[in-house]
PDB file of C-alpha atoms in Angstrom:
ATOM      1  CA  UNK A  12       0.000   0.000   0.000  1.00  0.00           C
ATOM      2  CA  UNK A  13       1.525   3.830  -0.669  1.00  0.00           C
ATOM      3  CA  UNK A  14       2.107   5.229   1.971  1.00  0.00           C
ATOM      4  CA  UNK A  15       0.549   9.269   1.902  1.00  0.00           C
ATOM      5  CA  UNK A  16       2.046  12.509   3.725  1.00  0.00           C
ATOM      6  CA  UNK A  17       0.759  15.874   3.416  1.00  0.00           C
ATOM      7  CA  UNK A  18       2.662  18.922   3.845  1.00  0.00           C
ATOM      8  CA  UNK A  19       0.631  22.020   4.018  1.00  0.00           C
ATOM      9  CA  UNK A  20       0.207  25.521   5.464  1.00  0.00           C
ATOM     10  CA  UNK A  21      -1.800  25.212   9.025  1.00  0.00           C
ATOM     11  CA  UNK A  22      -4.118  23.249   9.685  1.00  0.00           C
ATOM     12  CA  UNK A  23      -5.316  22.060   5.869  1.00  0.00           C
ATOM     13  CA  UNK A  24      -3.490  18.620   6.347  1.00  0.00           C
ATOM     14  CA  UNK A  25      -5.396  17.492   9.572  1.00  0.00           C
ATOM     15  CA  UNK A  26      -8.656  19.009   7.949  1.00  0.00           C
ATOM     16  CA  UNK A  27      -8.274  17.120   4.722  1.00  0.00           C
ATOM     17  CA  UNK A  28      -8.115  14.138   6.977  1.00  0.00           C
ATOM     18  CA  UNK A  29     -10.404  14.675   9.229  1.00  0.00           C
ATOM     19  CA  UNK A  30     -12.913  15.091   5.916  1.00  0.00           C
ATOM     20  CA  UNK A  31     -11.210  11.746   4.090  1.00  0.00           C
ATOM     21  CA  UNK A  32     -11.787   9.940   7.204  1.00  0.00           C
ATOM     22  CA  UNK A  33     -15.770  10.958   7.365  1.00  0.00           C
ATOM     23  CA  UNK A  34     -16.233  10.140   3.890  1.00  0.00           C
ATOM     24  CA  UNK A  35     -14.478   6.726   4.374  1.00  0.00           C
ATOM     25  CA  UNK A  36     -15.844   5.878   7.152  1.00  0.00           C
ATOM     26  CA  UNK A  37     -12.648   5.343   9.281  1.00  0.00           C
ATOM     27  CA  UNK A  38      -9.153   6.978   9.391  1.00  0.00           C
ATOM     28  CA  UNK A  39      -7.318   5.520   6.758  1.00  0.00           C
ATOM     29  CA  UNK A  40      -3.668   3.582   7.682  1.00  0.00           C
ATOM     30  CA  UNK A  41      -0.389   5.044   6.320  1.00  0.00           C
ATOM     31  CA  UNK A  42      -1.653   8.684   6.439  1.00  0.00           C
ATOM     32  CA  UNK A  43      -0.284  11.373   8.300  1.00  0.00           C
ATOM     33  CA  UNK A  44       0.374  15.387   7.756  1.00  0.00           C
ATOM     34  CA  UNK A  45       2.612  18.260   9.034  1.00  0.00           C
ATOM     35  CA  UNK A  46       0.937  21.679   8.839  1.00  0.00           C
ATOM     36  CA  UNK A  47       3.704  24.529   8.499  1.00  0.00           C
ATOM     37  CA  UNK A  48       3.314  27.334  10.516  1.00  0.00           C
ATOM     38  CA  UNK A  49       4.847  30.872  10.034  1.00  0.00           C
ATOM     39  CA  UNK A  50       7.126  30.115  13.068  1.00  0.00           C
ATOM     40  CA  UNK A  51       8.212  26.829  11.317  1.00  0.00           C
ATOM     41  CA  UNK A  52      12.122  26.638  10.681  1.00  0.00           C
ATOM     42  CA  UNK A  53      11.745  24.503   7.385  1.00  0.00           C
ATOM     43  CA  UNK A  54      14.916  22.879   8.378  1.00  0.00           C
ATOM     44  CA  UNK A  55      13.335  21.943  11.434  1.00  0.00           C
ATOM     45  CA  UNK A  56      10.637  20.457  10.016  1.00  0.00           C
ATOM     46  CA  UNK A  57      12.812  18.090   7.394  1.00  0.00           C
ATOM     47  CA  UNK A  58      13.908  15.831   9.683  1.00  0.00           C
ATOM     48  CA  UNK A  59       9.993  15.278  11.275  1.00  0.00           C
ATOM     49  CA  UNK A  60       8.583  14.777   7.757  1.00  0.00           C
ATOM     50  CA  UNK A  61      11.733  12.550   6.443  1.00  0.00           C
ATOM     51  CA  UNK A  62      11.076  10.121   9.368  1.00  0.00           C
ATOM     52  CA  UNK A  63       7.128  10.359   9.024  1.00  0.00           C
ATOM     53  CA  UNK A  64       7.911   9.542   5.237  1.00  0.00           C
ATOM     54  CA  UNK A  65      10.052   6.706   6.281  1.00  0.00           C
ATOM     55  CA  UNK A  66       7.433   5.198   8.740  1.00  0.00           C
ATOM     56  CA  UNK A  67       4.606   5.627   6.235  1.00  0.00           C
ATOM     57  CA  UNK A  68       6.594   3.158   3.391  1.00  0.00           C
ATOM     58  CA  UNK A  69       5.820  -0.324   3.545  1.00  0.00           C
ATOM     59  CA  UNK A  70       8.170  -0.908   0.832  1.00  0.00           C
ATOM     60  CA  UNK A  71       5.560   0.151  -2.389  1.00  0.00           C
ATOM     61  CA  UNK A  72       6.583   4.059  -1.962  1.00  0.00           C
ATOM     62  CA  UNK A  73       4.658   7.337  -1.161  1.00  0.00           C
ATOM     63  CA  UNK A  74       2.848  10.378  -2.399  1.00  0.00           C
ATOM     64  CA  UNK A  75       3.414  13.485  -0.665  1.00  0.00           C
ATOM     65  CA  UNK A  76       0.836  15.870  -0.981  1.00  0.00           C
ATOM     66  CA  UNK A  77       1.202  19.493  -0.558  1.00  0.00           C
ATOM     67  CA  UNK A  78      -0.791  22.805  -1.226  1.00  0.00           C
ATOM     68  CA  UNK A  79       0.787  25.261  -2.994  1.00  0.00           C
ATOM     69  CA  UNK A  80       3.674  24.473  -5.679  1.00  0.00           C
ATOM     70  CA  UNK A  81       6.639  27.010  -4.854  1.00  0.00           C
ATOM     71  CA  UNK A  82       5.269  27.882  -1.160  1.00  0.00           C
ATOM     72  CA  UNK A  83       7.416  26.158   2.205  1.00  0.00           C
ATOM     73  CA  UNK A  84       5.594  22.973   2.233  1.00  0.00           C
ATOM     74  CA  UNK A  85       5.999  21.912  -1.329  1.00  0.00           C
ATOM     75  CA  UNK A  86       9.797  23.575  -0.531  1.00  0.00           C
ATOM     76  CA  UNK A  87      10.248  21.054   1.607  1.00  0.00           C
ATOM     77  CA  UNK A  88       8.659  18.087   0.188  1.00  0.00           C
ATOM     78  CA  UNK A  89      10.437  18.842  -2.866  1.00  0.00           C
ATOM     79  CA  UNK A  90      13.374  17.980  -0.509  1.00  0.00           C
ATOM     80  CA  UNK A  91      11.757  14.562   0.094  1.00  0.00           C
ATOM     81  CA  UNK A  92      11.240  13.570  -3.180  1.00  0.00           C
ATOM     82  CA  UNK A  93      12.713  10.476  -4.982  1.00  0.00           C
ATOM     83  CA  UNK A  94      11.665   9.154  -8.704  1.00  0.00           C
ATOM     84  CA  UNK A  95      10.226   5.660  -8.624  1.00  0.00           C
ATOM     85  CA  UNK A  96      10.005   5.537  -4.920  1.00  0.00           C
ATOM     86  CA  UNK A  97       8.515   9.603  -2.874  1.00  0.00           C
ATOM     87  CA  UNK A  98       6.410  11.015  -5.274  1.00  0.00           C
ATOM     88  CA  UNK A  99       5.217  14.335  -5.334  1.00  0.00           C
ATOM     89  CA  UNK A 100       2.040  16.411  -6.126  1.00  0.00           C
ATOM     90  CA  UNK A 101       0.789  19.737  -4.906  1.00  0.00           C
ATOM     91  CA  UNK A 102      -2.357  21.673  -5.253  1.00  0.00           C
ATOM     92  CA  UNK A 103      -3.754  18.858  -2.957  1.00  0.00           C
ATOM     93  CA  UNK A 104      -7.849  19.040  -2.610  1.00  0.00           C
ATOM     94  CA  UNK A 105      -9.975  16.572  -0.925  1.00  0.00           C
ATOM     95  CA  UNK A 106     -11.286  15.356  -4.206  1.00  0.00           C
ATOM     96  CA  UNK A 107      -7.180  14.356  -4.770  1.00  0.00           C
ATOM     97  CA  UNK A 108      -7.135  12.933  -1.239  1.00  0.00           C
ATOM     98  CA  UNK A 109      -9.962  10.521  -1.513  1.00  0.00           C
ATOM     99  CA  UNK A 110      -9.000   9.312  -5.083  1.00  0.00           C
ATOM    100  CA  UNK A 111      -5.125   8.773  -3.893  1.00  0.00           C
ATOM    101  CA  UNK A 112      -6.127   6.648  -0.976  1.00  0.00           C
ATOM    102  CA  UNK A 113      -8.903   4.789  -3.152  1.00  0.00           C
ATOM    103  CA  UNK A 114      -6.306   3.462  -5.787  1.00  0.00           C
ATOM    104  CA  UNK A 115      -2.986   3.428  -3.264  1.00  0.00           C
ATOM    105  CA  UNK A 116      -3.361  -0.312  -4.135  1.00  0.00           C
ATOM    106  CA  UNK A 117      -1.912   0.107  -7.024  1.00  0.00           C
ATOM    107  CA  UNK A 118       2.037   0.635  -8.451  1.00  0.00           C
ATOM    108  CA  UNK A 119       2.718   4.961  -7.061  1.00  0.00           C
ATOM    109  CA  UNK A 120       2.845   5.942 -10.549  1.00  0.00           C
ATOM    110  CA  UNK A 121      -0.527   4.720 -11.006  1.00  0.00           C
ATOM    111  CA  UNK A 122      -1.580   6.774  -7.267  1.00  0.00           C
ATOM    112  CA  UNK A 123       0.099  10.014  -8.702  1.00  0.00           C
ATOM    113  CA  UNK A 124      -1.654   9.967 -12.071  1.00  0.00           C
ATOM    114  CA  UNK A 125      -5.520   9.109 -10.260  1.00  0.00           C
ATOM    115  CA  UNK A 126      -4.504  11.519  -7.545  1.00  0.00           C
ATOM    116  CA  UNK A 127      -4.134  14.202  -9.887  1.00  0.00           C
ATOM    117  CA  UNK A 128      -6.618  13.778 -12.195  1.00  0.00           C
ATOM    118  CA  UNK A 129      -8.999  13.336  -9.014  1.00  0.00           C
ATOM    119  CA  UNK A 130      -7.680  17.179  -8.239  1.00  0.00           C
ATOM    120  CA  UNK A 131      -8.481  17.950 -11.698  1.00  0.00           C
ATOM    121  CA  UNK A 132     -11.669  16.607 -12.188  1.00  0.00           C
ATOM    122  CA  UNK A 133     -12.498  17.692  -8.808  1.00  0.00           C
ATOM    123  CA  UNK A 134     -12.494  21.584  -9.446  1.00  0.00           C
ATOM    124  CA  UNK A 135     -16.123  22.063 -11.149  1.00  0.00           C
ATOM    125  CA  UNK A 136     -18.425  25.155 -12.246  1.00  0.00           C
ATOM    126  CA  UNK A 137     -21.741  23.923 -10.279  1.00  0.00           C
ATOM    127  CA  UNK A 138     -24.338  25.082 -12.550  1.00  0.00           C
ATOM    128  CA  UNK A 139     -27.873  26.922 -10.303  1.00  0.00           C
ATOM    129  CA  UNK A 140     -30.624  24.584 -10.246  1.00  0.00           C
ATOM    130  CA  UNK A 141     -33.627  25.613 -12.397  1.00  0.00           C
ATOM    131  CA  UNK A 142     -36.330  25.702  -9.524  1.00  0.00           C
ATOM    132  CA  UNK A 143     -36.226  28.090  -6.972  1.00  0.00           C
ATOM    133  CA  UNK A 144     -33.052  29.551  -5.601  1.00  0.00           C
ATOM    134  CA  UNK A 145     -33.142  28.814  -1.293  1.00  0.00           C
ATOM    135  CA  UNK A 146     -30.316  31.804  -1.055  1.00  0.00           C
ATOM    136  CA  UNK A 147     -32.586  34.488  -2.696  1.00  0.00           C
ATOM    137  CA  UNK A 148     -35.724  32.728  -1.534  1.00  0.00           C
ATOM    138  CA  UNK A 149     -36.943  33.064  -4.979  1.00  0.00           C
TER     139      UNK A 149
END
């Protein structure tokens, strides 16, 4: 099974699993998250998530998930990353969450490409429903 980390800014790593684990029905197993807070020395934080990463591969690899490409979480899983074996996405959404840890069965370069097409397909325009609109009470 891949093993999943996510690296993101506060508290959006515990939230997206607090929500993955209410949609499954149960925390999933090999998932875990470091939020980064402004008073976070990234190179403080490298050796917690290298050794979280470590724990969370069973020997099949893991995705790390972070928010924003370019920001100090993806900065530092960028650090983590290794081809083949700590693979990387960012952008991370619950809609990438859920579909990572549905197919994280399957070889990691499978995980990454369902994990960001779940991302992808995730973002939607919701069209307005023809009948009468409950927020204008119309």
């Amino acid at each position: 099974m891949i093993g999943i980390l996510i690296i993101a800014h506060g508290t959006l790593g515990e939230s997206l699993l607090h929500c993955a684990s209410h949609i499954l029905g149960s925390r999933p197993r090999q998932l875990a998250q470091i939020g980064i807070t402004p008073q976070d020395d990234p190179q403080l934080i490298l050796p917690q998530a290298i050794r979280l990463m470590r724990n969370l591969d069973s020997g099949q690899g893991v995705l790390v998930l972070t928010d924003i490409f370019g920001g100090t979480p993806s900065n530092i899983a960028s650090r983590l990353l290794i081809p083949g074996k700590v693979e990387g996405a960012s952008g991370v959404n619950l809609p990438m969450l859920i579909r990572a840890l549905t197919y994280r069965s399957e070889a990691l370069a499978t995980v990454v490409q369902k994990a960001l097409s779940g991302g992808k397909e995730g973002v939607v325009h919701m069209p307005a429903p023809e009948h009468t609109s409950a927020a204008t009470g119309t």
